[in-house]
PDB file of C-alpha atoms in Angstrom:
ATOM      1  CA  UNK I 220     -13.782   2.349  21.975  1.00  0.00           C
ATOM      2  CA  UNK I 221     -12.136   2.508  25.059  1.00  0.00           C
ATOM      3  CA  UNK I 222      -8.528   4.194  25.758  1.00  0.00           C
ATOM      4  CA  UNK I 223      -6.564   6.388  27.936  1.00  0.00           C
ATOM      5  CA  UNK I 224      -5.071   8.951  26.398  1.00  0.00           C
ATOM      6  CA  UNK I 225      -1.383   7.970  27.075  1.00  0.00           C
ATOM      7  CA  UNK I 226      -1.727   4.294  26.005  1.00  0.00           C
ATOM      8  CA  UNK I 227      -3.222   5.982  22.677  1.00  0.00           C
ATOM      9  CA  UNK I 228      -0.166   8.770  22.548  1.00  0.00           C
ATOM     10  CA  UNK I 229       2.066   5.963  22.210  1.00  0.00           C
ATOM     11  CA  UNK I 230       1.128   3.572  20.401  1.00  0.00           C
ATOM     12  CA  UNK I 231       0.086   5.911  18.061  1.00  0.00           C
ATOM     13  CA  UNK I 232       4.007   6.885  18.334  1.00  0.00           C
ATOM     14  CA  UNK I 233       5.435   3.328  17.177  1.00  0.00           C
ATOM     15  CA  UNK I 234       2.158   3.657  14.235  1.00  0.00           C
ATOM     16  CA  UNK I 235       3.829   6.638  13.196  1.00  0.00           C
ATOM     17  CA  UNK I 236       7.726   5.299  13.940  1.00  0.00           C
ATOM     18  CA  UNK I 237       6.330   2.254  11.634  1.00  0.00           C
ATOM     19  CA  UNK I 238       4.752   4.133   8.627  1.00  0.00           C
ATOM     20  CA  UNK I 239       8.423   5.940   8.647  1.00  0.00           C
ATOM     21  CA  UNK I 240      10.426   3.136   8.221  1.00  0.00           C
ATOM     22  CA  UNK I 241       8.533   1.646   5.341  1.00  0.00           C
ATOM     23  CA  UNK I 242       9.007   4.751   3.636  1.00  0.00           C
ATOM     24  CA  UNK I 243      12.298   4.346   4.468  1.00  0.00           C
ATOM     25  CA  UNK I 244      12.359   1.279   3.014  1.00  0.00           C
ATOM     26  CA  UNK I 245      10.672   1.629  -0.081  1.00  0.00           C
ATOM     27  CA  UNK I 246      12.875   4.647  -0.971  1.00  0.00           C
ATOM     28  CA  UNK I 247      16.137   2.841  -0.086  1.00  0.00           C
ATOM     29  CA  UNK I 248      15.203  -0.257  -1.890  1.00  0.00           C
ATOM     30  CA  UNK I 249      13.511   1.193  -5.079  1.00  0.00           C
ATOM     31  CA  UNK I 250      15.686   0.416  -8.164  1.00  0.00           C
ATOM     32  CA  UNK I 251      14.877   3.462 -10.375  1.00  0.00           C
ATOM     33  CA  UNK I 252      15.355   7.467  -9.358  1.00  0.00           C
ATOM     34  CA  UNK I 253      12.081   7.721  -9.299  1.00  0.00           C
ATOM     35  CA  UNK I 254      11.946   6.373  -5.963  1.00  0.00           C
ATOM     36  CA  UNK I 255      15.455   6.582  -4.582  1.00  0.00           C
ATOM     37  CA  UNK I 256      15.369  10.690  -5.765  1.00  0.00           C
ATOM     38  CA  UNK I 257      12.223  11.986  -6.691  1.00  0.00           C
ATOM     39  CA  UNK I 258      10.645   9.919  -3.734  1.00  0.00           C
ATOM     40  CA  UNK I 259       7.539   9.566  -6.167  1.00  0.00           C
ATOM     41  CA  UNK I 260       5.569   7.001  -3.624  1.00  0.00           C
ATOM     42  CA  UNK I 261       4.470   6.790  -0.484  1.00  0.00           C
ATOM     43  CA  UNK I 262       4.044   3.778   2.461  1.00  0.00           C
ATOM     44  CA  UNK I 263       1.292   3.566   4.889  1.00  0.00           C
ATOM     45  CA  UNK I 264      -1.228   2.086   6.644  1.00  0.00           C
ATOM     46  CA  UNK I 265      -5.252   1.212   6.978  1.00  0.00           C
ATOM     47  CA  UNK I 266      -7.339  -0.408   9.353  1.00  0.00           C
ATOM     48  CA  UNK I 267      -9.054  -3.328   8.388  1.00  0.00           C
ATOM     49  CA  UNK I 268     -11.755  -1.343   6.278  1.00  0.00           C
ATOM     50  CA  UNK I 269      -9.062   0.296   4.444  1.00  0.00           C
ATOM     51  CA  UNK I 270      -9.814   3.798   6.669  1.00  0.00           C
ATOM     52  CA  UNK I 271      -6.030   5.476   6.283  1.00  0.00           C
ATOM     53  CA  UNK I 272      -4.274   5.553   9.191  1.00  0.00           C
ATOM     54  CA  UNK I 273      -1.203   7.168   8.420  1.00  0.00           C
ATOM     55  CA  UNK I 274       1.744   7.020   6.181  1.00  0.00           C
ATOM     56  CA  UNK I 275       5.508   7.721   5.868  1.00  0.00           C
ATOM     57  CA  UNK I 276       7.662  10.413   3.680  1.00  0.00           C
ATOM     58  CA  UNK I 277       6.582  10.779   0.184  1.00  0.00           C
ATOM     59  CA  UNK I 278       3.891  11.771  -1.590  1.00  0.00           C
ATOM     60  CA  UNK I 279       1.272  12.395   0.702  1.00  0.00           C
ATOM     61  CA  UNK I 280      -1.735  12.609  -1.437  1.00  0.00           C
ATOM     62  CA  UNK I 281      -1.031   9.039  -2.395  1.00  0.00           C
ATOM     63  CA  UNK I 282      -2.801   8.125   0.978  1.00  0.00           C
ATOM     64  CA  UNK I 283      -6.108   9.409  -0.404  1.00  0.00           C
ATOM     65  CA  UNK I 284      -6.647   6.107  -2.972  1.00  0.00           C
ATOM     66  CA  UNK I 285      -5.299   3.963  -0.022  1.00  0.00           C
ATOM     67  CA  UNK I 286      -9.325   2.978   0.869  1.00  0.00           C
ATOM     68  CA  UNK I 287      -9.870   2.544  -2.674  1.00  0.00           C
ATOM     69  CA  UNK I 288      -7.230   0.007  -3.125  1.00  0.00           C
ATOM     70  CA  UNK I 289      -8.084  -1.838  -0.647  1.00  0.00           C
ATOM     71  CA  UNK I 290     -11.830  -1.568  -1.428  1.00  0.00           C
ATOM     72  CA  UNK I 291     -10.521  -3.436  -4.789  1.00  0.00           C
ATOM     73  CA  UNK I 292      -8.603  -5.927  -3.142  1.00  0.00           C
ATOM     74  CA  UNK I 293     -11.745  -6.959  -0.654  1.00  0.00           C
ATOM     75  CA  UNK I 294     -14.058  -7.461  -3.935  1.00  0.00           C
ATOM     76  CA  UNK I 295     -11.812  -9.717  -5.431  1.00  0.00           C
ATOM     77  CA  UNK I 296     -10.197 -11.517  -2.442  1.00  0.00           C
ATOM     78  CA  UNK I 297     -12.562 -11.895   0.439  1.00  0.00           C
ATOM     79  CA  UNK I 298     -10.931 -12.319   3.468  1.00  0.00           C
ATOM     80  CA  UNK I 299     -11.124 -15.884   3.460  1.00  0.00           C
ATOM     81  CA  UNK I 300      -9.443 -16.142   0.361  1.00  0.00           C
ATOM     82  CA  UNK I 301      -6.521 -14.522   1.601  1.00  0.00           C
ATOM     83  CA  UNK I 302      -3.641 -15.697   3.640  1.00  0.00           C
ATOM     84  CA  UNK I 303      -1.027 -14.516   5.680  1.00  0.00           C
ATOM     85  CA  UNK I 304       1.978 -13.188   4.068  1.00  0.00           C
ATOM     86  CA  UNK I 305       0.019 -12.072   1.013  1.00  0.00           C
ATOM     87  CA  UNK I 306       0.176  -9.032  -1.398  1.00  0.00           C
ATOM     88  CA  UNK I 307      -1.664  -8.021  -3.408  1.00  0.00           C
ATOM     89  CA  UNK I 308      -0.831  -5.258  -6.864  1.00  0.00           C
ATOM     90  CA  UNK I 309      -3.133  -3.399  -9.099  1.00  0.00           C
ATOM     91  CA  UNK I 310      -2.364  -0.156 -11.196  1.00  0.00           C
ATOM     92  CA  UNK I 311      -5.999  -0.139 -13.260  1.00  0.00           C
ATOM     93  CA  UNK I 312      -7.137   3.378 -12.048  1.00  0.00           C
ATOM     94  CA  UNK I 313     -11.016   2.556 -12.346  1.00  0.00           C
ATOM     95  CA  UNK I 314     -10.111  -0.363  -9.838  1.00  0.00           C
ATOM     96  CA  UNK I 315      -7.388   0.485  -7.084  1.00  0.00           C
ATOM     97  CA  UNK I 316      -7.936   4.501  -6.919  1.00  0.00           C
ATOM     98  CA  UNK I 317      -4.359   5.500  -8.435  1.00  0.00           C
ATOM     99  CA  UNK I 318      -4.106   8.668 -10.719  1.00  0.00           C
ATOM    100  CA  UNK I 319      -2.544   6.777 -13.755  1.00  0.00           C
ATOM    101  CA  UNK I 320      -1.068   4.193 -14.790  1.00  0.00           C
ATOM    102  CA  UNK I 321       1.785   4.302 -13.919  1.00  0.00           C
ATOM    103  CA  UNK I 322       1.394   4.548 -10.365  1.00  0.00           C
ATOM    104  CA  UNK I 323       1.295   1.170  -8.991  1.00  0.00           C
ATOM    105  CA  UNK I 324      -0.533  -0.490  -5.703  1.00  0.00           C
ATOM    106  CA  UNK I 325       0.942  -2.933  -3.069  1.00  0.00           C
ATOM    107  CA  UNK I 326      -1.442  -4.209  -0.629  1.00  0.00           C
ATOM    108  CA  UNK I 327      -0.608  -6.313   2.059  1.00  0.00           C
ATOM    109  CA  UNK I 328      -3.477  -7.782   4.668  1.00  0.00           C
ATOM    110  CA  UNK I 329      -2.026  -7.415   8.374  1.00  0.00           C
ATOM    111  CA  UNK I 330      -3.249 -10.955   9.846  1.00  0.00           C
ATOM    112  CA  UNK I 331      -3.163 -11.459  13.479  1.00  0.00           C
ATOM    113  CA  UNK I 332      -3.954 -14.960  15.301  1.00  0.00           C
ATOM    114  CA  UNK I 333      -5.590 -15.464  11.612  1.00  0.00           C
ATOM    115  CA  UNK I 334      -8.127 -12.553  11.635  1.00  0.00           C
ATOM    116  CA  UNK I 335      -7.037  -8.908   9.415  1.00  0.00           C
ATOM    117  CA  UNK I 336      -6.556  -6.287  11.744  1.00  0.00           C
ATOM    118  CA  UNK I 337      -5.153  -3.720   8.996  1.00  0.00           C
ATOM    119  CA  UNK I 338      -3.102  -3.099   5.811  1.00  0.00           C
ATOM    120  CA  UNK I 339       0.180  -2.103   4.645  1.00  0.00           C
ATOM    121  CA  UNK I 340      -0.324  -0.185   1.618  1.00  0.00           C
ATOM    122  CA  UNK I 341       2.331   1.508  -0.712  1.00  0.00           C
ATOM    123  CA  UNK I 342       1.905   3.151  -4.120  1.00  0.00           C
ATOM    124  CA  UNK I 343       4.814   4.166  -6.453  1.00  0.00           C
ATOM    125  CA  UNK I 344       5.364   5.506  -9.667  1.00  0.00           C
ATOM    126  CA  UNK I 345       6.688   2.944 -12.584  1.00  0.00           C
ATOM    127  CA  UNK I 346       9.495   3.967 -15.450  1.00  0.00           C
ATOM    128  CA  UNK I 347       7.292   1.991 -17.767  1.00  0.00           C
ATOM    129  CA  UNK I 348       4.445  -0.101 -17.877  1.00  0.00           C
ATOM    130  CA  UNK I 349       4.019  -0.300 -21.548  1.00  0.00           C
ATOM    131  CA  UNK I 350       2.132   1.790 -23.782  1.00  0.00           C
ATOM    132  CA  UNK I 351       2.082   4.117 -26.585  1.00  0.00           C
ATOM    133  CA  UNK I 352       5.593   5.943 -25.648  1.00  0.00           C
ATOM    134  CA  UNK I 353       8.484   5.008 -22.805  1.00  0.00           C
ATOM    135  CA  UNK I 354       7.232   5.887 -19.789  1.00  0.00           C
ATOM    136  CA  UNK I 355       4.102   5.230 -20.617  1.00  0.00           C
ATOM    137  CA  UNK I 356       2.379   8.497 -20.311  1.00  0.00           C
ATOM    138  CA  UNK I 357       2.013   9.740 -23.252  1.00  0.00           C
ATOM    139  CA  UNK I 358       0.035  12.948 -24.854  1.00  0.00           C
ATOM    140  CA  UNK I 359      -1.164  11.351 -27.730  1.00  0.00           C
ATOM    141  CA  UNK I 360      -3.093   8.366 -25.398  1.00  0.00           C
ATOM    142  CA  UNK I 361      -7.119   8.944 -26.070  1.00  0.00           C
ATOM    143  CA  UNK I 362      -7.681   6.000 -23.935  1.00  0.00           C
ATOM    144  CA  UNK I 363      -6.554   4.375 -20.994  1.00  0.00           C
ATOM    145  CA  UNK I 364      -5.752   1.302 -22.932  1.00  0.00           C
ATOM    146  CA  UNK I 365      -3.016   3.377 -24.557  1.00  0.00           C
ATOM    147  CA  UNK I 366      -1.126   4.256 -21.240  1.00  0.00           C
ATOM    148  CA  UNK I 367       0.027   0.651 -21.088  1.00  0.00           C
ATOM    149  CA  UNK I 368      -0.677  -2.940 -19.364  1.00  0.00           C
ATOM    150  CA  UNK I 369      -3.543  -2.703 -16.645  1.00  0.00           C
ATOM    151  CA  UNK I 370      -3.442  -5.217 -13.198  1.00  0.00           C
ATOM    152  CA  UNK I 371      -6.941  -5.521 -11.393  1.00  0.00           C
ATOM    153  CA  UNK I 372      -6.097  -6.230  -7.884  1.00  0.00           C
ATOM    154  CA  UNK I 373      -4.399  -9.858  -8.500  1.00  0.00           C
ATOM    155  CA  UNK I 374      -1.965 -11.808  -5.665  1.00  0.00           C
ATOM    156  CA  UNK I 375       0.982 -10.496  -6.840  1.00  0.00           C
ATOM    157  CA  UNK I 376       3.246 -12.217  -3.031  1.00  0.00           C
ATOM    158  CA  UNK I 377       2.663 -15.745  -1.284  1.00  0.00           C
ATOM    159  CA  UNK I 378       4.488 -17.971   0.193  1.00  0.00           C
ATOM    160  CA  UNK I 379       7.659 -15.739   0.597  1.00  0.00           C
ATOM    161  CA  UNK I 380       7.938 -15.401  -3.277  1.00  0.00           C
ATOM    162  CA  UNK I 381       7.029 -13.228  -6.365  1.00  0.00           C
ATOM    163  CA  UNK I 382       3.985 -14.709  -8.353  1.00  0.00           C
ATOM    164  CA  UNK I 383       6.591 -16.165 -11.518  1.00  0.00           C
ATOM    165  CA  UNK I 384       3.530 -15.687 -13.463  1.00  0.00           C
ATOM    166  CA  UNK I 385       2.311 -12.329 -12.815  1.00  0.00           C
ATOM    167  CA  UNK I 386       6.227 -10.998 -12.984  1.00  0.00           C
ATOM    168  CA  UNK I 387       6.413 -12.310 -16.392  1.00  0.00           C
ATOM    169  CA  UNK I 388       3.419 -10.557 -17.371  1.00  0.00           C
ATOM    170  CA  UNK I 389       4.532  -7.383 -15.871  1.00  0.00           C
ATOM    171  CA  UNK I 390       8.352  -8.046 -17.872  1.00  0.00           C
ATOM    172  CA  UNK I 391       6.500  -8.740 -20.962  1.00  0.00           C
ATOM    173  CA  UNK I 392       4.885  -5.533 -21.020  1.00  0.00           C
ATOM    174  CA  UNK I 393       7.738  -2.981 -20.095  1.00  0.00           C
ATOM    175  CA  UNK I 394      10.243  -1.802 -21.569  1.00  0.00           C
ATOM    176  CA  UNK I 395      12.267  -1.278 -18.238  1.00  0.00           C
ATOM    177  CA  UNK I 396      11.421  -4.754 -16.408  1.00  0.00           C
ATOM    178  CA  UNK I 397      14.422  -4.729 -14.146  1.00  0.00           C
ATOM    179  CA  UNK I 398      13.110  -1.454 -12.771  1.00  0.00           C
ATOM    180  CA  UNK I 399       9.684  -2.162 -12.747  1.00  0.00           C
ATOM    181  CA  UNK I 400      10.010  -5.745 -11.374  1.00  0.00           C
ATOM    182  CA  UNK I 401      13.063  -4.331  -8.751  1.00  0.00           C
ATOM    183  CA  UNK I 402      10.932  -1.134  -7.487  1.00  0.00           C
ATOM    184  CA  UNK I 403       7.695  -3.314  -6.928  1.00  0.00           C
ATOM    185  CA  UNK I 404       9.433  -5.883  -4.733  1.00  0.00           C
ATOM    186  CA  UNK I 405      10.595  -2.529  -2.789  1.00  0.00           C
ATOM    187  CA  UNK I 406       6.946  -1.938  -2.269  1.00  0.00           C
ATOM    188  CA  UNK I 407       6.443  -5.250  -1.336  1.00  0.00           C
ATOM    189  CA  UNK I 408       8.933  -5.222   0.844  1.00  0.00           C
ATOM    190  CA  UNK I 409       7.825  -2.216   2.431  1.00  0.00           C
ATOM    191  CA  UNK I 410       4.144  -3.112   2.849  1.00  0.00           C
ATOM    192  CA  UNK I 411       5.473  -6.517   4.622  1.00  0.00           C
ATOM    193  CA  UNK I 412       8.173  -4.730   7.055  1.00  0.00           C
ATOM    194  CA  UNK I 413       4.722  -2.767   8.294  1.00  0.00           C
ATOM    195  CA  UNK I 414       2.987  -6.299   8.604  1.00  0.00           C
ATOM    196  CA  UNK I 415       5.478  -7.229  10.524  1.00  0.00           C
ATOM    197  CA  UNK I 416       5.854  -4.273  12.980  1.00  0.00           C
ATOM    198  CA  UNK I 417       2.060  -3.724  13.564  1.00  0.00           C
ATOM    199  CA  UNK I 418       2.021  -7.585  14.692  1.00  0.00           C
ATOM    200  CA  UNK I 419       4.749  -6.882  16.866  1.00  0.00           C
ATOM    201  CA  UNK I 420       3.139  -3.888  18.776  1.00  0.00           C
ATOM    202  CA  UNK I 421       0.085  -6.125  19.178  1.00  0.00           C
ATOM    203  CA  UNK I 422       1.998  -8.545  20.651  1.00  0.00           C
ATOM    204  CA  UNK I 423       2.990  -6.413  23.051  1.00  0.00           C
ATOM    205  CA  UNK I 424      -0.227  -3.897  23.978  1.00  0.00           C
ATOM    206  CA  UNK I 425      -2.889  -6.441  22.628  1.00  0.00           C
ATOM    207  CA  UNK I 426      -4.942  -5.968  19.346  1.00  0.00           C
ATOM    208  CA  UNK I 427      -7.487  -4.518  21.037  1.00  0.00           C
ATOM    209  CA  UNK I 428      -5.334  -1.777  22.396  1.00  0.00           C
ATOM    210  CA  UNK I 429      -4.171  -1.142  18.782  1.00  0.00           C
ATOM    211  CA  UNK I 430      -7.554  -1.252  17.020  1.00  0.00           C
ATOM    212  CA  UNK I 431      -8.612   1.493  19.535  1.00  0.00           C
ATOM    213  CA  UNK I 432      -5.990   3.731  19.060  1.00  0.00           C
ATOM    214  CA  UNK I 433      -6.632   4.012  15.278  1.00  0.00           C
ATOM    215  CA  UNK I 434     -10.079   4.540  16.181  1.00  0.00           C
ATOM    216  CA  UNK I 435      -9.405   7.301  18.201  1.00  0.00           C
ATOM    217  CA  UNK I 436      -6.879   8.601  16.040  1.00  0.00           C
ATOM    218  CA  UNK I 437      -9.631   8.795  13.354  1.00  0.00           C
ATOM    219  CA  UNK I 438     -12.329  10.187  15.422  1.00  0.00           C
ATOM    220  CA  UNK I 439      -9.693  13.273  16.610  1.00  0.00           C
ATOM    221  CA  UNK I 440      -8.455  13.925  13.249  1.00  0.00           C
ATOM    222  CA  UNK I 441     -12.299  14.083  11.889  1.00  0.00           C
ATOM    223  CA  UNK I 442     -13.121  16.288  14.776  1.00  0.00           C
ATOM    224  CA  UNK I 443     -10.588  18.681  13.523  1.00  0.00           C
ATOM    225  CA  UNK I 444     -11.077  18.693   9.958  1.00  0.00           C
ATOM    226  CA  UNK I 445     -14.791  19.509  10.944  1.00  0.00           C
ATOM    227  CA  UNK I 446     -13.699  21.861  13.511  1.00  0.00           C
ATOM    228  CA  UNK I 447     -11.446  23.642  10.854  1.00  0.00           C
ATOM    229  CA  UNK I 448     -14.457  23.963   8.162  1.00  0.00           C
TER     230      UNK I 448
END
C-alpha cells in the first residue's frame, strides 16, 4: 500500500459522498414506512473480501453482517460465476449474517475492466416474509422455519431485470408482495447506484488509487479501535 495522505483524504471523501447517496436512495425509493420513516436499513460498501468500508444513514450496526453476506455470496457464486451488473439476495440468518428474518441482503459485485474490486451491500427490514403471524416475527416461532420463507444467497438481478422466478417465489410467500418486491428493488437499486459511482471514481484516480485508500482507511480505523482498548 502506497498513498499520500491527500489523494487518500479525498477519495475517501467521494467513498463517503457515495455510501450517502445510496442511503439516500434506498430510503427514498423503499415502498413501505419501514424504510421511507423508520429508516430500518442501511447502504454500504466492502472491498473485494467483503472487509466494510463504510456505509450511509441508517442503521449502522447493519454494517457488521456486511462480511458475512458477502462471505455467503463468494461460497455460492465464485467470482467467475458472476457477472457484471449482478445482485445477489439472501435473508437465511445462518447464511448472510442478518439478525432475522426479516431483514433482507442485497449484494452487488463492483466489477472493473472484468475483475471485483468491491461490493455494494444494503440490508433492510421486510413487512412480511411469510410465517407464523404478519410480519413475520412472531413470539410463538420455536424455530426459524416458523419466521417465514428463507433465500440462501441466490442471483436475485442480471441483465438489467428482476429474476421473474425468484420474485414469484418471494410474492408467493408474503403477505405484502408489493412491499416486499417494491422495497427490495430499492435495495437493488441502491447497491447498483454505488456500483456505478465506485467505477466512476476509478475511472478517474485509477483502481489502484482506490483499492489503497480503503486499505488505509482500514489500517487507521484498526489502529484506533486498538489504540482506544
Amino acid at each position: 500500500m502506497s498513498i499520500d495522505p491527500i489523494t487518500a483524504e479525498v477519495v475517501l471523501s467521494r467513498l463517503r459522498e457515495t455510501t450517502a447517496a445510496m442511503a439516500h436512495a434506498l430510503f427514498h425509493s423503499g415502498y413501505s414506512p419501514i424504510l421511507r420513516e423508520s429508516q430500518d436499513g442501511t447502504a454500504g460498501l466492502t472491498d473485494a473480501d467483503g472487509r466494510v468500508i463504510m456505509t450511509g444513514g441508517g442503521l449502522q450496526y447493519h454494517s457488521l453482517l456486511y462480511s458475512q453476506a458477502v462471505g455467503a455470496v463468494y461460497e455460492s457464486y465464485p467470482p467467475d460465476a458472476m457477472r457484471d451488473g449482478d445482485a445477489f439476495v439472501s435473508n437465511d440468518p445462518y447464511k448472510a449474517g442478518n439478525s432475522h428474518v426479516p431483514d433482507t441482503v442485497v449484494a452487488t459485485p463492483v466489477f472493473y475492466r472484468g475483475a471485483v474490486i468491491a461490493f455494494g451491500v444494503s440490508v433492510a427490514h421486510k413487512a412480511d416474509v411469510g410465517g407464523l403471524v404478519p410480519g413475520s416475527s412472531g413470539a410463538a416461532a420455536r424455530e426459524i422455519f416458523h419466521d417465514g420463507l428463507l433465500l440462501p444467497p441466490v442471483r436475485v438481478w442480471s441483465d438489467g431485470a428482476f429474476n421473474p422466478e425468484i420474485e414469484a417465489i418471494i410474492r408467493n410467500n408474503s403477505r405484502a408482495p408489493d412491499v416486499v418486491i417494491g422495497d427490495l428493488r430499492g435495495q437493488i437499486g441502491a447497491t447498483r447506484l454505488g456500483a456505478e459511482r465506485l467505477v466512476a471514481l476509478a475511472d478517474v484516480y485509477g483502481v489502484d488509487t482506490v483499492r489503497d485508500a480503503m486499505a488505509d482507511l482500514l489500517s487507521r480505523t484498526t489502529e484506533r479501535v486498538r489504540a482506544a482498548f
